[in-house]
PDB file of C-alpha atoms in Angstrom:
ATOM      1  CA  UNK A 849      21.909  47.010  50.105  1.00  0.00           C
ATOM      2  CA  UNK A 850      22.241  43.539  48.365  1.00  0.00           C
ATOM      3  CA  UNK A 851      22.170  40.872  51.236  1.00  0.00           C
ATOM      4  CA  UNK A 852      23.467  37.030  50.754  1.00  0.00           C
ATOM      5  CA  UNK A 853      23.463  34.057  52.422  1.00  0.00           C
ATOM      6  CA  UNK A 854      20.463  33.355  54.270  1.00  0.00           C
ATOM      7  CA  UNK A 855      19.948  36.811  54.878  1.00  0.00           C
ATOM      8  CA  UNK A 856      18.693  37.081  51.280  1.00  0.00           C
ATOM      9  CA  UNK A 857      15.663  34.660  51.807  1.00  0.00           C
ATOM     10  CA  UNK A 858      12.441  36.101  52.752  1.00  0.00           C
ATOM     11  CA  UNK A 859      11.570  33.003  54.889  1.00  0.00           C
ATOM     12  CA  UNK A 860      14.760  33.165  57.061  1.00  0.00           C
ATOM     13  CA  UNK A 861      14.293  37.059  57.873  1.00  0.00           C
ATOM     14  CA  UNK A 862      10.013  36.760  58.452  1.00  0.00           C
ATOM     15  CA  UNK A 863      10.980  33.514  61.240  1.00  0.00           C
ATOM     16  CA  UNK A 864      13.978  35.467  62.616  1.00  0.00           C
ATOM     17  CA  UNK A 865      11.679  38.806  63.076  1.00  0.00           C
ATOM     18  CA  UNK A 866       9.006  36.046  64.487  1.00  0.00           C
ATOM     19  CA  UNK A 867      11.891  35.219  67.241  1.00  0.00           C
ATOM     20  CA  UNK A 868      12.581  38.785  68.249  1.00  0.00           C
ATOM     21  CA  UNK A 869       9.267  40.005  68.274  1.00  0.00           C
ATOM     22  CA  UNK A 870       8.183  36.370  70.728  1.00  0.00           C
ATOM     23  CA  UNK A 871      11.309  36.401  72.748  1.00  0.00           C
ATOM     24  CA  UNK A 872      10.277  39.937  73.986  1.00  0.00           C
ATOM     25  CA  UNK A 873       6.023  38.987  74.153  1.00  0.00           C
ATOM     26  CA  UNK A 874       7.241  36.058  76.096  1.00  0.00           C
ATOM     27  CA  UNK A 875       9.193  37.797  78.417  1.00  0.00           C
ATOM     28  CA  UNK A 876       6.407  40.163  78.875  1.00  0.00           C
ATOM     29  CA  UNK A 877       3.784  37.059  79.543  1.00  0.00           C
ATOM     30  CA  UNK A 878       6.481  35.448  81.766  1.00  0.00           C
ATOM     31  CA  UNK A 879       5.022  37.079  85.236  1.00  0.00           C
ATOM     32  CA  UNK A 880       1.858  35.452  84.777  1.00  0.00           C
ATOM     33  CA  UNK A 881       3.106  31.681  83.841  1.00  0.00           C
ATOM     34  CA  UNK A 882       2.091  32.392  80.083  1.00  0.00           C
ATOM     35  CA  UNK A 883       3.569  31.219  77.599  1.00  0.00           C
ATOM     36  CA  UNK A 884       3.277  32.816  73.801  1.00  0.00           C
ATOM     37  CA  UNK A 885       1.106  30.290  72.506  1.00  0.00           C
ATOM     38  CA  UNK A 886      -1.645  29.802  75.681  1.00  0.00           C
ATOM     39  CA  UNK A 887      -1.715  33.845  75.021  1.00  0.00           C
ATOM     40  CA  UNK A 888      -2.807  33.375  71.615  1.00  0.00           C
ATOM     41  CA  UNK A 889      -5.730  30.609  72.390  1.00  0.00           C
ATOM     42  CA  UNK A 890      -6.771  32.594  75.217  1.00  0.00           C
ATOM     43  CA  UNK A 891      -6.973  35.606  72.833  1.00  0.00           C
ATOM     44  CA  UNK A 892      -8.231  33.194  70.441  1.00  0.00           C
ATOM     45  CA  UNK A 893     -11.655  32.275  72.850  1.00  0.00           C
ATOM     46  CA  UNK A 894     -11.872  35.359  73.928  1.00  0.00           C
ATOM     47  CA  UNK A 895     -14.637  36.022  71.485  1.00  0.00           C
ATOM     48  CA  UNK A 896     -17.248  33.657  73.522  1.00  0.00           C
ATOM     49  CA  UNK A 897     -18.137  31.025  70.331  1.00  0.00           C
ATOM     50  CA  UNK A 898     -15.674  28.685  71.232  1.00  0.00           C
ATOM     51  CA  UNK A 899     -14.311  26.930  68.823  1.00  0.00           C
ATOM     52  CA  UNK A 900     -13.589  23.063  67.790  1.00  0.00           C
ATOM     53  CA  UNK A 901      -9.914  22.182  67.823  1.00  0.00           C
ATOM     54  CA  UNK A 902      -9.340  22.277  63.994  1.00  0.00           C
ATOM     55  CA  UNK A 903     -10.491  25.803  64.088  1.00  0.00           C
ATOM     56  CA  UNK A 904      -8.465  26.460  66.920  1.00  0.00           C
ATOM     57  CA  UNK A 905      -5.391  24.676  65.384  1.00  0.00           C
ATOM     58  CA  UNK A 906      -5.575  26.924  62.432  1.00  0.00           C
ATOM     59  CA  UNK A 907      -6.343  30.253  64.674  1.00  0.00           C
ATOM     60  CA  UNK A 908      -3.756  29.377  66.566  1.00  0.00           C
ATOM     61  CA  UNK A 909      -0.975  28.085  64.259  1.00  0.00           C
ATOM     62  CA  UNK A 910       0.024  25.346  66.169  1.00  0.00           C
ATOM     63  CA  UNK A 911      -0.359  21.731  64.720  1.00  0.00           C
ATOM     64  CA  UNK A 912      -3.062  19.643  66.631  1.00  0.00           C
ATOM     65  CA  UNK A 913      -1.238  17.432  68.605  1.00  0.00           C
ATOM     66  CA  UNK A 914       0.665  20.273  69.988  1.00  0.00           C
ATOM     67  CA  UNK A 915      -2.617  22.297  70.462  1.00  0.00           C
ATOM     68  CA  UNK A 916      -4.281  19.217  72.381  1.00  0.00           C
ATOM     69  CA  UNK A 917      -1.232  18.883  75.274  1.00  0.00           C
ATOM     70  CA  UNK A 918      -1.312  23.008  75.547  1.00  0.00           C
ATOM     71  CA  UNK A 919      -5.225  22.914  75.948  1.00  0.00           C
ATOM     72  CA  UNK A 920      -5.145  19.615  78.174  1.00  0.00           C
ATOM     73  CA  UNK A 921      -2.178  21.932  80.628  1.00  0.00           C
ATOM     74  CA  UNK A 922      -4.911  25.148  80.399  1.00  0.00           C
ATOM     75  CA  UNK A 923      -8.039  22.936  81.135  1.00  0.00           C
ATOM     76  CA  UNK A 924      -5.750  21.313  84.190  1.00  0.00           C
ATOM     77  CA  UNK A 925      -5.674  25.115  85.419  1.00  0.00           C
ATOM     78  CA  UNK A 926      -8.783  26.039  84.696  1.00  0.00           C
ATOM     79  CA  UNK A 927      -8.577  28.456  82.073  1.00  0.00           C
ATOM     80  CA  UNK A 928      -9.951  26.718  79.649  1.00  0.00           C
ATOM     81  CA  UNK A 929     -12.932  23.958  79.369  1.00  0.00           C
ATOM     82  CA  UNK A 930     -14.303  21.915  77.098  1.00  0.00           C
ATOM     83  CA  UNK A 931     -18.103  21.812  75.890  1.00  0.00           C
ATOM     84  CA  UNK A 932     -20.482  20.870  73.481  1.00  0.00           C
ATOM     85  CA  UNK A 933     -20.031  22.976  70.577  1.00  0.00           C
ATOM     86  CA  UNK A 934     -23.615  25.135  70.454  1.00  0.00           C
ATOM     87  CA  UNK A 935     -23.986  24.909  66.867  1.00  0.00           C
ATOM     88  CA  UNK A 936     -23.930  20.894  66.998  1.00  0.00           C
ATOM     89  CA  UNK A 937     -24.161  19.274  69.871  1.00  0.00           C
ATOM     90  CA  UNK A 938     -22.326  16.433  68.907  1.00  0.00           C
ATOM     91  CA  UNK A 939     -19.059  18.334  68.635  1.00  0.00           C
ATOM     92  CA  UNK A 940     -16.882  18.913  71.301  1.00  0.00           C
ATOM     93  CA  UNK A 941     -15.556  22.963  71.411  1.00  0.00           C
ATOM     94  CA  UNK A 942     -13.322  24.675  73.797  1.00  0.00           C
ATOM     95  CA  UNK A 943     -14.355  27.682  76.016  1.00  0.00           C
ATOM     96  CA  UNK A 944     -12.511  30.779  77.962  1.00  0.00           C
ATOM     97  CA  UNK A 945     -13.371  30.071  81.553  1.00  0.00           C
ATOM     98  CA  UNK A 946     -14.343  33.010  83.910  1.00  0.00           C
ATOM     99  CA  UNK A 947     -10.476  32.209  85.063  1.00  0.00           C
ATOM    100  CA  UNK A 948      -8.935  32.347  81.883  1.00  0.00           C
ATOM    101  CA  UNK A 949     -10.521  35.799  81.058  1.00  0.00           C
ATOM    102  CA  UNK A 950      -9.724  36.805  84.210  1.00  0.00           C
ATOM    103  CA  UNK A 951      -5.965  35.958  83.032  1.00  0.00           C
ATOM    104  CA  UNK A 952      -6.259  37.489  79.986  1.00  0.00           C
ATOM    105  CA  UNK A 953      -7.262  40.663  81.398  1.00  0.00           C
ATOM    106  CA  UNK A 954      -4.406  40.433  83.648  1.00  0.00           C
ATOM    107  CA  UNK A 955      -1.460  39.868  80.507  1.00  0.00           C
ATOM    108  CA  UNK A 956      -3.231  42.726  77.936  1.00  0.00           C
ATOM    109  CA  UNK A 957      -1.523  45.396  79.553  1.00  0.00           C
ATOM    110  CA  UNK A 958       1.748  43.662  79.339  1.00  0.00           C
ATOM    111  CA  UNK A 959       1.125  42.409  75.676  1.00  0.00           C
ATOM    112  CA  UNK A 960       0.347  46.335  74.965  1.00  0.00           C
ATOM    113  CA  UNK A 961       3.356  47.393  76.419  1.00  0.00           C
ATOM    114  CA  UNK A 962       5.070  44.933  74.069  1.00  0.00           C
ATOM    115  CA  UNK A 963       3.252  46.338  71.523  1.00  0.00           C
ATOM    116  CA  UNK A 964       4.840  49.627  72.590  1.00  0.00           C
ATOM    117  CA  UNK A 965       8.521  48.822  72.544  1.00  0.00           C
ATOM    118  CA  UNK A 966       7.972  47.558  69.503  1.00  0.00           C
ATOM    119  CA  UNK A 967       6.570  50.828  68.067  1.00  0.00           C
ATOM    120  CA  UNK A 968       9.104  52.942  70.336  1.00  0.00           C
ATOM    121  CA  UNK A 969      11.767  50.972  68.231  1.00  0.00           C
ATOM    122  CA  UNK A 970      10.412  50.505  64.652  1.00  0.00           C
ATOM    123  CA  UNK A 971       8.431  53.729  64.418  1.00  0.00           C
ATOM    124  CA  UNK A 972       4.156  53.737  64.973  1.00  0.00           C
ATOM    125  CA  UNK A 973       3.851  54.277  61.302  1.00  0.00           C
ATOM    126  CA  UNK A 974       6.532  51.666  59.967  1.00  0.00           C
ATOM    127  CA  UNK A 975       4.756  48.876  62.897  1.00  0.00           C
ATOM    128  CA  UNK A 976       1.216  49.724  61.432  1.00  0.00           C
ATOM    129  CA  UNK A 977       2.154  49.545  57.657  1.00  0.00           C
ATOM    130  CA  UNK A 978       4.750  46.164  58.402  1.00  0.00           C
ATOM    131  CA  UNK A 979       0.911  44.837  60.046  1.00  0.00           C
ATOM    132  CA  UNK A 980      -0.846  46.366  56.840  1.00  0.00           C
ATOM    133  CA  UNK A 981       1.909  43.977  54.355  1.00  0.00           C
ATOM    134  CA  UNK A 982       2.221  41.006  56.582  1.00  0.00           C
ATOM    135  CA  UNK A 983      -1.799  40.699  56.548  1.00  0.00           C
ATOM    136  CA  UNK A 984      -1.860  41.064  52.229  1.00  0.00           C
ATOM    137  CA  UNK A 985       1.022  39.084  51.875  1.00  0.00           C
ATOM    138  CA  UNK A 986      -1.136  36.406  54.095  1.00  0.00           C
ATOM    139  CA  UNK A 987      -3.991  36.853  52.047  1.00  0.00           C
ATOM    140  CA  UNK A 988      -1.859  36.572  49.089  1.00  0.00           C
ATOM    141  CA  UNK A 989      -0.833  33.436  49.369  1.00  0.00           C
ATOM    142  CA  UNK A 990      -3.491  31.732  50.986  1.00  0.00           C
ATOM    143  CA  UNK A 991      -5.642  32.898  47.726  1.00  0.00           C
ATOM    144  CA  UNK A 992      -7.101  29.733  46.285  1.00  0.00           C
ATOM    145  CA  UNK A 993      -5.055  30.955  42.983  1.00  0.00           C
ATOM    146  CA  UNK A 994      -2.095  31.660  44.334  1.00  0.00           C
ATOM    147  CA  UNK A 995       0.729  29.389  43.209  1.00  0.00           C
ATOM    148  CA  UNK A 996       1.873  28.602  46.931  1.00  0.00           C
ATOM    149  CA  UNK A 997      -1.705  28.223  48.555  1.00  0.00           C
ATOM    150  CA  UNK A 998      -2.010  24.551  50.008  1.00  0.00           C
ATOM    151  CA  UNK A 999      -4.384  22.822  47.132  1.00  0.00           C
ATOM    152  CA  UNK A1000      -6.783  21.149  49.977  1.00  0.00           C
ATOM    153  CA  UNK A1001      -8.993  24.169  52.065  1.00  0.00           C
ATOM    154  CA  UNK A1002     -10.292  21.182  53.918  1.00  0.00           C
ATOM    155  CA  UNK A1003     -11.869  22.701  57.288  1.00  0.00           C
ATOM    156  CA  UNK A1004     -12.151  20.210  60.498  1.00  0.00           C
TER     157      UNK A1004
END
């Protein structure tokens, strides 16, 4: 099959599989006033370290100023806090709070059952190996020697 238009470009069809697969996540995050991207910094602090907003930005995806108003609305319901970083006290990380684990708890079943449909309509195997290619095409072209990897790896 020999596809044209926009339809031909790699970019367009990865961003409008990105839409699909976040219109239906957000639909399943919807019952708990959660939007896509809280999800994913919740998930992202899940792991207990917290984490500085550069690092979060870049976990995350979301540019900084966005990620600053969507962690200002999750400290203002108490999801989220901010804290001196452990490693250097001078720093300034962000933290799960007991409420916002609590919340994530709540949304993994629903995110899993998104995960589901998704499988239920692409096939287990096909999901797992389009997971497998996304990742190595990531790493691909982040590699420092890759002719598309950003020339600064500056890290905030």
């Amino acid at each position: 099959m020999v596809t044209t238009g926009l339809g031909s470009s790699l970019a367009y069809l990865l961003s409008r599989a990105e839409r699909s697969v976040n219109r239906g996540l957000a639909a399943a995050l919807a019952a708990e006033d959660v939007t896509v991207e809280q999800w994913r910094i919740l998930r992202a602090l899940a792991d207990g370290r917290g984490h500085s907003m550069g690092e979060l930005a870049e976990a995350v995806l979301m540019p900084h100023p966005t990620l600053t108003k969507a962690i200002d609305r999750l400290v203002d319901r108490a999801l989220v806090y901010r804290g001196h970083d452990p490693a250097d006290r001078r720093r300034v990380a962000v933290f799960l709070a007991d409420r916002g684990a609590e919340l994530l708890a709540r949304v993994e079943g629903a995110v899993a059952g998104h995960h589901r449909v998704i499988e239920a309509a692409y096939g287990l195997e096909r999901t797992e190996q389009l997971m497998r290619d996304l990742e190595g095409l990531v790493r691909a072209l982040d590699a420092p020697e890759s002719p598309v990897a950003p020339r600064s790896h500056a890290r905030s």
